[in-house]
Amino acid sequence: MTAELETWGMEEALGARMPPTLRVLRYHLYTYMRTWRSSLTTSFLAPVLYLAAMGVGLGSLINRHVGTVGGVKYLDFVAPGLLASSAMQVAASDSMYPVMAAIKWIRTYYAMLATPLRVLDVLLGHFAWVTARLVLTAVTYLGVMAAFGTVRSPLAVLAVPAAILTGLGFSSVISAFAASQENDQGFATISRMGLIPLFLLSTTFFPLAQLPGWMHPVAYATPLYHGVDLCRMLVLGNVDWVSAGWDLAYLVALCALGAWLARRLFERRLVI
Amino acid sequence: MVSARRLFKHFEELVAVDHVDFDIVRGESFGFLGPNGAGKTSTMRMIACMSPKSGGELTVLGMDPETRGPDIRARIGLVPQEDSLDLQLTVLDNLMIYGRYFDLPKKVIGERAASLLEFAQLTERAHDTVEPLSGGMKRRLTIARALISEPDLLILDEPTTGLDPQARHLLWDRLYRLKSRGVTLIITTHYMDEAEQLCDRLVVMDKGKIAASGSPASLIERYSTREVLELRFPPDAGPSRNALAGIAERVELLPDRVLLYTESGDRALAEVGARGITPLTWLVRRSTLEDVFLSLTGRTLID
């Protein structure tokens, strides 16, 4: 079955001439069309399951024995944390094996680079695709959260770009890492030593105050903490604009650093 | 179409292409013949604007690859050594996607894809995924894909490596057709028969340098004799160089056989017999590019 890209409306919107970055994005959409059904189910089911298990299941226990967490029900507390965490996970998984496959296994990037496309186009197209995935993830998550009744402020809409920014921060750094690797062994290490500890300890599941004092600077130094903090303030509507500013600055800086690194390492890897 | 002067490429310590000069003109089929590691692929990647040169001059289609890479690549078709097809997509999708990288309108790609699939004898497989296709089919698809932009120049890096003889001959036939349509071909290969079959002109590369250049026939004429007598002996029982002295213009003692370069193989064989040397088997054949390479470098093309 030939995937019909025109359903995405890109052809009509842009006419015949399409910027190189979007040609790469179109490739990713094209391949995604083949698997979107299973993937869509997962991206819808994951938030439902997480919110049900963590928020409702674990939450009822916590609410009964501890009372509120950070001034709200546990479900309300944990939901925005899960939003930011899943943005991290989606972005990371799209930036590890797929990048390595496009360099080493399927060699898609080399096929692209034999055409008028440049390394920068390939890289930006990849980030555009990750962004598209993050939009889908964040909007779905927020929708499910609304259905669970955890959205407490119209500012929650801004949690979507906040989650996307969080994801892109991880995507850029991990893509750069993937482009520097000879095999996929490093990815398991990233997951074990990086993503899972971040997921568990970056205040997704409990407030920073629960960590011992010496851990606070450590948590504050990690990117997911800022993503969670930002999403949580926006969804709950209790925004401290100073710390939100710091969160934003941190995430933007991470994206910039990651993009710069990725550009360098993609060039070094693909143009020899 | 392509002009190189003192073209140079190194990877850290390793010198891959060592100051080579060559010119490729429109409509010809130009070959780079040499063993693995001779610098063929590095040269080809520089021509395809996928790899920057380290020194010297290179002009492709009248443009400088350093500044006009995307413009040059828009007019080049590249068939890389390793296939880079999207295995999960269908044959047709692979062509569609690739055409889109060139920003061709969908309608144009569709029309071209139909005739290219015909050309590549893949029409019946158009809607099958690529993964289960044979090596020969994948190669033909890669060639079809490289032609989707109707390039002025088609670059093929080791086009038949890893294919069985039947698939190779089919591919040669397709390349021959392209050549007769006036497409300029650049072919790198370590198969001398491929170079003889397909190339109007070629350069013999060894260790990053060009050892010789010319048409296959002129190279054979210049660097070899008309015929070759090949003799095989039991291991370690071959004759010494002295025992064969004077029989042929040139003698090569290889681990598995002895080659006598001569105008007449039959006469040389009679002389071998007259000297009481009895090989296990013998063969009289005409000289090939393999012999040219051996004469130039003292080594065989394929180890």
Coordinates of C-alpha atoms in Angstrom, one line a residue:
Chain A
M1 CA 0.0 0.0 0.0
T2 CA 1.4 3.3 -1.0
A3 CA 1.1 5.9 1.7
E4 CA -0.7 9.0 0.6
L5 CA 1.1 12.0 1.8
E6 CA -1.3 14.4 0.3
T7 CA -3.6 13.6 3.2
W8 CA -1.2 15.6 5.3
G9 CA -1.9 18.6 3.1
M10 CA 1.7 19.5 2.7
E11 CA 1.6 19.5 -1.1
E12 CA -1.3 22.0 -1.2
A13 CA 0.1 24.1 1.6
L14 CA 3.5 24.5 0.0
G15 CA 3.2 24.0 -3.7
A16 CA 5.8 22.3 -5.7
R17 CA 8.9 23.9 -4.1
M18 CA 9.5 22.5 -0.7
P19 CA 12.2 23.6 1.7
P20 CA 14.8 20.8 2.2
T21 CA 14.1 20.4 5.9
L22 CA 10.4 19.6 5.1
R23 CA 11.4 17.1 2.4
V24 CA 13.2 15.2 5.1
L25 CA 10.3 15.6 7.5
R26 CA 8.0 14.3 4.7
Y27 CA 10.2 11.1 4.5
H28 CA 9.6 10.5 8.2
L29 CA 5.9 11.1 7.9
Y30 CA 5.8 8.8 4.9
T31 CA 7.4 5.9 6.9
Y32 CA 5.3 6.7 9.9
M33 CA 2.2 6.2 7.9
R34 CA 3.0 2.5 7.8
T35 CA 3.0 2.1 11.6
W36 CA 0.8 4.9 12.9
R37 CA -2.0 2.7 14.0
S38 CA 0.0 0.7 16.5
S39 CA 2.0 3.7 17.5
L40 CA -1.1 5.8 18.1
T41 CA -2.7 3.2 20.3
T42 CA 0.5 3.1 22.4
S43 CA 0.7 6.9 22.7
F44 CA -2.9 6.9 23.8
L45 CA -2.8 3.9 26.1
A46 CA 0.4 4.9 27.9
P47 CA -1.1 8.0 29.5
V48 CA -4.3 6.3 30.4
L49 CA -2.4 3.4 32.1
Y50 CA 0.1 5.7 33.9
L51 CA -2.6 8.0 35.1
A52 CA -4.8 5.1 36.3
A53 CA -2.0 3.2 38.0
M54 CA 0.0 6.1 39.5
G55 CA -2.6 8.7 39.9
V56 CA -5.7 6.9 40.8
G57 CA -4.3 3.6 42.2
L58 CA -1.2 4.8 44.1
G59 CA -2.9 8.2 44.5
S60 CA -5.8 6.9 46.5
L61 CA -3.4 5.3 49.0
I62 CA -1.4 8.5 49.3
N63 CA -4.4 10.7 49.6
R64 CA -5.7 8.5 52.4
H65 CA -2.5 8.3 54.4
V66 CA -0.6 11.4 53.6
G67 CA -3.3 13.8 52.4
T68 CA -2.4 16.2 49.6
V69 CA 0.9 16.4 47.9
G70 CA 2.2 19.9 47.2
G71 CA -1.2 21.2 48.1
V72 CA -3.1 19.1 45.5
K73 CA -4.4 15.5 45.1
Y74 CA -1.7 13.1 44.1
L75 CA -3.3 12.4 40.7
D76 CA -3.1 16.2 40.0
F77 CA 0.4 16.3 41.2
V78 CA 1.8 13.4 39.3
A79 CA 0.0 13.9 35.9
P80 CA 2.1 16.9 34.7
G81 CA 5.2 15.1 35.8
L82 CA 4.3 12.2 33.7
L83 CA 3.6 14.5 30.8
A84 CA 7.1 15.9 30.9
S85 CA 8.6 12.4 31.5
S86 CA 6.9 10.9 28.5
A87 CA 8.0 13.7 26.3
M88 CA 11.5 12.8 27.4
Q89 CA 11.0 9.2 26.7
V90 CA 9.4 9.7 23.2
A91 CA 12.2 12.1 22.2
A92 CA 14.9 9.9 23.5
S93 CA 13.7 6.7 21.8
D94 CA 13.3 8.6 18.5
S95 CA 16.8 9.9 18.8
M96 CA 18.7 6.7 19.6
Y97 CA 18.0 3.6 17.4
P98 CA 16.4 5.5 14.5
V99 CA 19.4 7.8 14.2
M100 CA 21.8 4.9 14.4
A101 CA 19.8 3.0 11.8
A102 CA 19.8 5.9 9.5
I103 CA 23.6 6.1 9.8
K104 CA 24.6 2.5 10.0
W105 CA 21.9 0.0 9.4
I106 CA 19.6 1.3 6.7
R107 CA 21.9 4.2 5.8
T108 CA 19.0 6.5 5.0
Y109 CA 21.1 9.6 5.8
Y110 CA 23.6 8.6 3.1
A111 CA 20.8 8.1 0.6
M112 CA 19.6 11.7 1.5
L113 CA 23.1 13.2 1.2
A114 CA 23.5 11.8 -2.3
T115 CA 20.7 14.2 -3.3
P116 CA 20.6 18.0 -3.0
L117 CA 20.0 17.6 0.7
R118 CA 22.7 18.7 3.1
V119 CA 23.6 17.5 6.6
L120 CA 21.9 20.5 8.1
D121 CA 18.7 19.6 6.2
V122 CA 18.9 16.0 7.4
L123 CA 19.4 17.1 11.0
L124 CA 16.7 19.8 11.0
G125 CA 14.3 17.3 9.3
H126 CA 15.0 14.9 12.1
F127 CA 14.3 17.5 14.7
A128 CA 11.1 18.5 12.9
W129 CA 10.0 14.9 13.0
V130 CA 10.8 14.6 16.7
T131 CA 8.8 17.8 17.3
A132 CA 5.9 16.3 15.4
R133 CA 6.0 13.2 17.6
L134 CA 6.2 15.4 20.7
V135 CA 3.2 17.5 19.6
L136 CA 1.2 14.3 19.2
T137 CA 2.4 12.9 22.5
A138 CA 1.8 16.1 24.5
V139 CA -1.6 16.9 23.1
T140 CA -2.7 13.3 23.7
Y141 CA -1.4 13.4 27.2
L142 CA -3.1 16.7 28.0
G143 CA -6.3 15.4 26.5
V144 CA -6.2 12.3 28.7
M145 CA -5.3 14.5 31.7
A146 CA -8.3 16.7 31.0
A147 CA -10.5 13.6 30.9
F148 CA -9.2 12.5 34.3
G149 CA -10.0 16.0 35.5
T150 CA -6.4 17.0 36.5
V151 CA -6.2 20.1 34.4
R152 CA -6.7 23.1 36.7
S153 CA -5.7 26.1 34.7
P154 CA -6.1 27.4 31.1
L155 CA -2.3 27.9 31.3
A156 CA -2.1 24.1 30.9
V157 CA -2.2 24.7 27.2
L158 CA 1.3 26.1 27.5
A159 CA 2.4 22.8 29.0
V160 CA 2.3 21.4 25.5
P161 CA 5.2 23.6 24.2
A162 CA 6.9 23.2 27.6
A163 CA 6.8 19.4 27.1
I164 CA 8.0 19.8 23.5
L165 CA 10.9 21.9 24.6
T166 CA 11.8 19.3 27.3
G167 CA 11.7 16.6 24.7
L168 CA 13.8 18.5 22.2
G169 CA 16.4 19.2 24.8
F170 CA 16.9 15.4 25.3
S171 CA 16.5 14.7 21.5
S172 CA 19.2 17.1 20.5
V173 CA 21.8 15.8 23.0
I174 CA 20.9 12.1 22.5
S175 CA 20.9 12.5 18.7
A176 CA 24.4 14.0 18.9
F177 CA 25.4 11.1 21.1
A178 CA 23.9 8.5 18.7
A179 CA 25.8 10.1 15.8
S180 CA 29.1 9.5 17.7
Q181 CA 28.5 5.9 18.4
E182 CA 29.8 2.8 16.5
N183 CA 27.1 0.5 17.9
D184 CA 24.0 0.5 20.0
Q185 CA 25.5 -0.5 23.4
G186 CA 25.6 3.1 24.6
F187 CA 21.9 3.4 24.3
A188 CA 21.2 0.8 27.0
T189 CA 23.6 2.7 29.3
I190 CA 21.8 6.0 28.5
S191 CA 18.5 4.4 29.5
R192 CA 19.8 2.7 32.6
M193 CA 22.1 5.4 33.9
G194 CA 20.3 8.4 32.5
L195 CA 16.6 8.2 31.6
I196 CA 15.3 5.8 34.2
P197 CA 17.0 7.5 37.2
L198 CA 15.7 10.9 35.8
F199 CA 12.3 9.5 35.4
L200 CA 12.2 8.1 39.0
L201 CA 14.1 10.9 40.8
S202 CA 13.3 14.2 38.9
T203 CA 10.3 15.0 41.1
T204 CA 7.9 13.3 38.7
F205 CA 6.5 11.3 41.5
F206 CA 7.3 13.3 44.6
P207 CA 8.1 16.9 45.5
L208 CA 11.7 18.1 45.7
A209 CA 11.4 18.5 49.5
Q210 CA 11.2 14.7 49.8
L211 CA 14.8 14.3 48.6
P212 CA 17.6 14.7 51.1
G213 CA 19.1 18.2 51.1
W214 CA 22.3 17.3 49.3
M215 CA 20.3 15.9 46.4
H216 CA 18.5 19.2 45.7
P217 CA 21.4 20.7 43.6
V218 CA 21.7 17.4 41.8
A219 CA 18.0 17.4 40.9
Y220 CA 18.1 21.1 40.0
A221 CA 21.0 20.3 37.6
T222 CA 19.0 17.7 35.6
P223 CA 17.0 18.7 32.6
L224 CA 13.9 16.7 33.4
Y225 CA 13.5 18.5 36.8
H226 CA 13.0 21.7 34.9
G227 CA 10.6 20.2 32.4
V228 CA 8.5 18.7 35.2
D229 CA 8.6 21.9 37.2
L230 CA 7.5 24.0 34.3
C231 CA 4.7 21.6 33.2
R232 CA 3.4 21.2 36.7
M233 CA 3.2 24.9 37.4
L234 CA 1.4 25.5 34.1
V235 CA -1.1 22.6 34.5
L236 CA -1.9 23.4 38.2
G237 CA -2.0 27.1 37.5
N238 CA 0.3 28.1 40.3
V239 CA 3.1 29.6 38.3
D240 CA 6.1 31.2 40.0
W241 CA 7.3 33.2 37.0
V242 CA 10.9 33.5 38.3
S243 CA 11.4 29.8 38.5
A244 CA 9.5 29.3 35.3
G245 CA 11.9 31.7 33.7
W246 CA 14.8 29.7 35.0
D247 CA 13.3 26.4 33.8
L248 CA 12.7 27.9 30.4
A249 CA 16.2 29.3 30.2
Y250 CA 17.7 26.0 31.2
L251 CA 15.7 24.0 28.6
V252 CA 16.4 26.5 25.8
A253 CA 20.1 26.5 26.6
L254 CA 20.0 22.6 26.6
C255 CA 18.4 22.7 23.1
A256 CA 20.9 25.1 21.8
L257 CA 23.8 23.2 23.2
G258 CA 22.4 19.9 21.9
A259 CA 21.7 21.3 18.5
W260 CA 25.2 22.7 18.2
L261 CA 26.7 19.4 19.3
A262 CA 24.4 17.4 17.0
R263 CA 25.4 19.6 14.0
R264 CA 29.1 19.0 14.7
L265 CA 28.8 15.3 15.3
F266 CA 26.5 14.7 12.3
E267 CA 28.9 16.6 10.1
R268 CA 31.8 14.7 11.5
R269 CA 30.1 11.3 11.1
L270 CA 28.4 11.8 7.7
V271 CA 30.9 13.9 5.8
I272 CA 34.3 12.2 5.8
Chain B
M1 CA 32.0 16.6 -17.0
V2 CA 34.6 15.9 -14.3
S3 CA 38.1 17.2 -14.1
A4 CA 40.7 16.5 -11.4
R5 CA 44.2 17.9 -10.9
R6 CA 46.5 16.7 -8.2
L7 CA 43.4 15.6 -6.3
F8 CA 44.3 14.6 -2.8
K9 CA 42.4 13.0 0.1
H10 CA 43.7 11.8 3.4
F11 CA 42.0 10.4 6.5
E12 CA 44.2 11.5 9.4
E13 CA 47.4 9.5 8.7
L14 CA 46.1 7.5 5.8
V15 CA 46.5 8.9 2.3
A16 CA 43.6 7.5 0.3
V17 CA 43.9 9.5 -2.9
D18 CA 47.4 10.7 -3.8
H19 CA 47.5 13.6 -6.2
V20 CA 45.6 12.1 -9.1
D21 CA 44.7 13.7 -12.5
F22 CA 41.9 12.7 -14.7
D23 CA 39.2 14.1 -17.1
I24 CA 35.9 12.5 -17.8
V25 CA 34.0 13.7 -20.9
R26 CA 30.3 13.8 -21.7
G27 CA 28.8 10.5 -22.9
E28 CA 31.7 8.2 -22.0
S29 CA 31.8 5.4 -19.6
F30 CA 34.8 5.9 -17.4
G31 CA 36.2 3.4 -15.0
F32 CA 38.3 3.3 -11.9
L33 CA 39.8 -0.1 -11.7
G34 CA 41.8 -1.3 -8.7
P35 CA 41.9 -3.6 -5.7
N36 CA 40.0 -2.8 -2.5
G37 CA 41.7 0.1 -0.7
A38 CA 43.1 1.6 -3.9
G39 CA 41.3 4.9 -3.3
K40 CA 38.4 4.3 -5.8
T41 CA 35.6 4.9 -3.4
S42 CA 37.2 8.0 -1.9
T43 CA 37.6 9.5 -5.4
M44 CA 34.0 8.6 -6.3
R45 CA 32.7 10.2 -3.0
M46 CA 34.5 13.4 -3.8
I47 CA 33.1 13.5 -7.3
A48 CA 29.6 12.9 -5.8
C49 CA 30.2 15.8 -3.5
M50 CA 29.7 13.6 -0.4
S51 CA 33.2 14.0 0.8
P52 CA 35.4 17.1 0.8
K53 CA 38.8 16.9 -0.9
S54 CA 41.9 17.5 1.2
G55 CA 43.8 19.2 -1.6
G56 CA 44.2 19.7 -5.3
E57 CA 41.5 20.8 -7.8
L58 CA 38.2 19.2 -8.6
T59 CA 35.5 20.4 -11.0
V60 CA 32.2 18.5 -11.5
L61 CA 29.8 19.6 -14.2
G62 CA 31.7 22.8 -14.4
M63 CA 31.1 23.6 -10.7
D64 CA 33.2 23.5 -7.5
P65 CA 31.9 20.8 -5.1
E66 CA 33.0 22.8 -2.2
T67 CA 30.6 25.6 -2.8
R68 CA 28.0 24.1 -5.1
G69 CA 27.5 20.6 -3.6
P70 CA 23.7 20.6 -3.6
D71 CA 23.5 22.0 -7.2
I72 CA 25.9 19.3 -8.4
R73 CA 24.2 16.5 -6.6
A74 CA 20.9 17.6 -8.1
R75 CA 22.4 16.5 -11.5
I76 CA 24.2 13.4 -10.3
G77 CA 22.8 9.9 -9.7
L78 CA 24.7 7.8 -7.1
V79 CA 24.7 4.1 -6.7
P80 CA 26.7 3.5 -3.6
Q81 CA 28.6 0.4 -2.7
E82 CA 26.3 -0.5 0.1
D83 CA 22.6 -0.3 -0.7
S84 CA 20.7 2.4 1.3
L85 CA 17.2 1.4 0.3
D86 CA 14.4 1.7 2.8
L87 CA 13.7 -2.0 3.4
Q88 CA 10.3 -1.6 5.0
L89 CA 8.9 0.6 2.2
T90 CA 7.7 -0.8 -1.1
V91 CA 9.8 -0.7 -4.3
L92 CA 7.6 2.1 -5.7
D93 CA 7.7 4.1 -2.4
N94 CA 11.5 4.0 -2.5
L95 CA 11.5 5.7 -5.8
M96 CA 8.8 8.2 -4.8
I97 CA 10.6 9.2 -1.6
Y98 CA 13.9 9.6 -3.4
G99 CA 12.4 11.7 -6.1
R100 CA 10.9 13.9 -3.4
Y101 CA 14.4 14.6 -2.0
F102 CA 15.1 16.2 -5.4
D103 CA 11.8 18.2 -5.0
L104 CA 10.3 16.7 -8.1
P105 CA 6.6 16.9 -8.4
K106 CA 4.7 13.8 -7.5
K107 CA 3.3 13.4 -11.0
V108 CA 6.7 13.6 -12.7
I109 CA 8.1 11.0 -10.2
G110 CA 5.2 8.7 -10.9
E111 CA 5.7 8.8 -14.6
R112 CA 9.4 8.3 -14.4
A113 CA 9.0 5.5 -11.7
A114 CA 6.8 3.5 -14.1
S115 CA 9.4 3.5 -16.9
L116 CA 12.3 3.0 -14.5
L117 CA 10.7 0.0 -12.9
E118 CA 10.2 -1.4 -16.4
F119 CA 13.9 -0.7 -17.1
A120 CA 15.0 -2.3 -13.9
Q121 CA 12.6 -5.3 -14.5
L122 CA 10.8 -4.7 -11.3
T123 CA 7.4 -3.7 -12.5
E124 CA 5.8 -6.8 -11.0
R125 CA 7.4 -6.1 -7.6
A126 CA 6.4 -2.4 -7.5
H127 CA 4.1 -2.9 -4.5
D128 CA 6.2 -5.4 -2.6
T129 CA 8.4 -4.3 0.3
V130 CA 12.1 -4.2 -0.5
E131 CA 13.4 -6.4 2.3
P132 CA 12.8 -9.9 0.7
L133 CA 14.1 -8.9 -2.8
S134 CA 17.3 -10.6 -4.1
G135 CA 20.6 -8.8 -4.1
G136 CA 20.4 -8.3 -7.9
M137 CA 16.9 -6.8 -7.6
K138 CA 18.0 -4.4 -4.9
R139 CA 20.9 -3.3 -7.0
R140 CA 18.7 -2.6 -10.0
L141 CA 16.3 -0.7 -7.7
T142 CA 19.2 1.4 -6.4
I143 CA 20.2 2.1 -10.0
A144 CA 16.5 3.0 -10.9
R145 CA 16.4 5.2 -7.8
A146 CA 19.6 7.0 -8.9
L147 CA 18.0 7.7 -12.3
I148 CA 14.8 9.2 -10.9
S149 CA 16.2 12.7 -11.3
E150 CA 17.4 12.0 -14.9
P151 CA 21.0 12.8 -13.9
D152 CA 23.6 13.9 -16.4
L153 CA 26.1 11.7 -14.6
L154 CA 25.6 8.3 -13.1
I155 CA 28.2 7.2 -10.6
L156 CA 28.3 3.5 -9.7
D157 CA 30.5 2.2 -6.9
E158 CA 31.2 -1.5 -7.3
P159 CA 27.9 -2.1 -8.9
T160 CA 28.0 -5.9 -9.1
T161 CA 30.0 -6.8 -6.0
G162 CA 28.3 -9.7 -4.2
L163 CA 26.0 -10.6 -7.2
D164 CA 25.8 -14.0 -8.9
P165 CA 26.9 -14.2 -12.5
Q166 CA 23.4 -14.1 -13.9
A167 CA 22.5 -11.0 -11.9
R168 CA 25.8 -9.4 -13.0
H169 CA 25.1 -9.9 -16.7
L170 CA 21.6 -8.6 -16.4
L171 CA 23.0 -5.5 -14.7
W172 CA 25.7 -5.0 -17.3
D173 CA 23.0 -5.2 -20.0
R174 CA 21.1 -2.4 -18.2
L175 CA 24.2 -0.3 -17.9
Y176 CA 25.0 -0.9 -21.5
R177 CA 21.6 0.5 -22.4
L178 CA 22.1 3.6 -20.3
K179 CA 25.4 4.1 -22.0
S180 CA 23.9 3.9 -25.4
R181 CA 21.3 6.5 -24.4
G182 CA 24.2 8.9 -23.8
V183 CA 24.3 8.8 -20.0
T184 CA 27.8 9.5 -18.7
L185 CA 28.8 6.7 -16.4
I186 CA 31.5 6.5 -13.8
I187 CA 32.2 3.0 -12.5
T188 CA 34.5 1.8 -9.9
T189 CA 35.2 -1.9 -9.8
H190 CA 37.8 -4.4 -8.8
Y191 CA 36.5 -6.8 -11.5
M192 CA 38.6 -6.6 -14.6
D193 CA 35.9 -8.2 -16.7
E194 CA 33.4 -5.6 -15.6
A195 CA 35.9 -2.8 -16.5
E196 CA 36.5 -4.4 -19.9
Q197 CA 32.8 -4.9 -20.6
L198 CA 31.6 -1.4 -19.6
C199 CA 34.3 1.1 -19.8
D200 CA 35.4 3.2 -22.8
R201 CA 38.3 4.5 -20.8
L202 CA 39.6 3.8 -17.4
V203 CA 42.3 4.5 -14.9
V204 CA 44.1 1.7 -13.0
M205 CA 44.4 2.8 -9.4
D206 CA 46.8 1.3 -6.8
K207 CA 47.6 2.7 -3.4
G208 CA 45.9 6.0 -4.1
K209 CA 47.8 6.7 -7.3
I210 CA 46.9 6.3 -10.9
A211 CA 49.2 3.6 -12.3
A212 CA 48.0 3.8 -15.9
S213 CA 45.1 5.1 -18.0
G214 CA 43.6 4.5 -21.4
S215 CA 41.0 2.3 -23.1
P216 CA 41.0 -1.4 -22.0
A217 CA 42.4 -2.5 -25.4
S218 CA 45.2 0.2 -25.4
L219 CA 46.2 -0.7 -21.8
I220 CA 46.4 -4.4 -22.7
E221 CA 48.5 -3.6 -25.7
R222 CA 50.8 -1.3 -23.8
Y223 CA 51.3 -3.3 -20.7
S224 CA 50.8 -6.9 -21.7
T225 CA 51.3 -9.4 -24.5
R226 CA 48.7 -10.7 -26.9
E227 CA 48.4 -14.1 -25.2
V228 CA 49.0 -15.6 -21.8
L229 CA 49.9 -19.2 -21.1
E230 CA 48.8 -20.3 -17.6
L231 CA 50.4 -23.3 -16.1
R232 CA 49.4 -25.0 -12.9
F233 CA 51.6 -27.3 -10.9
P234 CA 51.3 -29.3 -7.7
P235 CA 52.0 -27.2 -4.6
D236 CA 55.7 -26.4 -4.2
A237 CA 56.5 -28.4 -7.4
G238 CA 56.6 -25.5 -9.9
P239 CA 59.6 -24.7 -12.1
S240 CA 62.1 -22.0 -11.2
R241 CA 62.3 -18.8 -13.1
N242 CA 65.6 -20.0 -14.6
A243 CA 64.0 -23.1 -16.0
L244 CA 61.5 -20.9 -17.9
A245 CA 64.0 -18.3 -19.0
G246 CA 63.6 -17.2 -22.7
I247 CA 60.3 -18.9 -23.3
A248 CA 58.2 -15.8 -22.9
E249 CA 58.6 -12.0 -22.8
R250 CA 57.7 -12.0 -19.2
V251 CA 57.1 -14.6 -16.5
E252 CA 55.0 -14.3 -13.3
L253 CA 55.4 -16.9 -10.6
L254 CA 52.2 -16.7 -8.5
P255 CA 51.5 -18.9 -5.5
D256 CA 49.0 -21.1 -7.4
R257 CA 50.1 -20.8 -11.0
V258 CA 52.7 -19.6 -13.5
L259 CA 51.9 -17.0 -16.1
L260 CA 53.9 -16.8 -19.3
Y261 CA 53.3 -13.6 -21.3
T262 CA 53.9 -14.2 -25.0
E263 CA 52.7 -13.5 -28.5
S264 CA 51.8 -17.2 -29.0
G265 CA 50.7 -19.3 -26.1
D266 CA 50.8 -22.5 -28.2
R267 CA 54.4 -22.0 -29.2
A268 CA 55.3 -21.3 -25.5
L269 CA 53.5 -24.4 -24.4
A270 CA 55.5 -26.5 -27.0
E271 CA 58.7 -25.0 -25.6
V272 CA 57.7 -25.8 -22.0
G273 CA 57.1 -29.4 -23.1
A274 CA 60.4 -29.6 -25.0
R275 CA 62.2 -28.6 -21.8
G276 CA 60.6 -31.5 -20.0
I277 CA 58.4 -29.4 -17.7
T278 CA 55.0 -31.0 -17.2
P279 CA 52.3 -28.9 -15.6
L280 CA 49.1 -30.4 -14.1
T281 CA 46.9 -28.3 -16.3
W282 CA 47.4 -25.4 -18.8
L283 CA 45.4 -22.8 -20.5
V284 CA 46.1 -20.4 -23.3
R285 CA 44.1 -17.2 -23.2
R286 CA 44.2 -13.6 -24.3
S287 CA 45.6 -10.9 -22.0
T288 CA 43.1 -9.1 -19.8
L289 CA 43.2 -6.0 -17.5
E290 CA 44.1 -8.4 -14.7
D291 CA 47.4 -9.0 -16.5
V292 CA 47.8 -5.2 -17.0
F293 CA 47.4 -4.7 -13.2
L294 CA 49.8 -7.6 -12.4
S295 CA 52.4 -6.1 -14.8
L296 CA 52.0 -2.6 -13.3
T297 CA 52.0 -3.6 -9.6
G298 CA 53.2 -7.2 -9.4
R299 CA 50.0 -8.1 -7.5
T300 CA 46.7 -9.6 -8.5
L301 CA 43.5 -7.5 -8.3
I302 CA 41.6 -9.8 -6.0
D303 CA 43.6 -11.4 -3.3

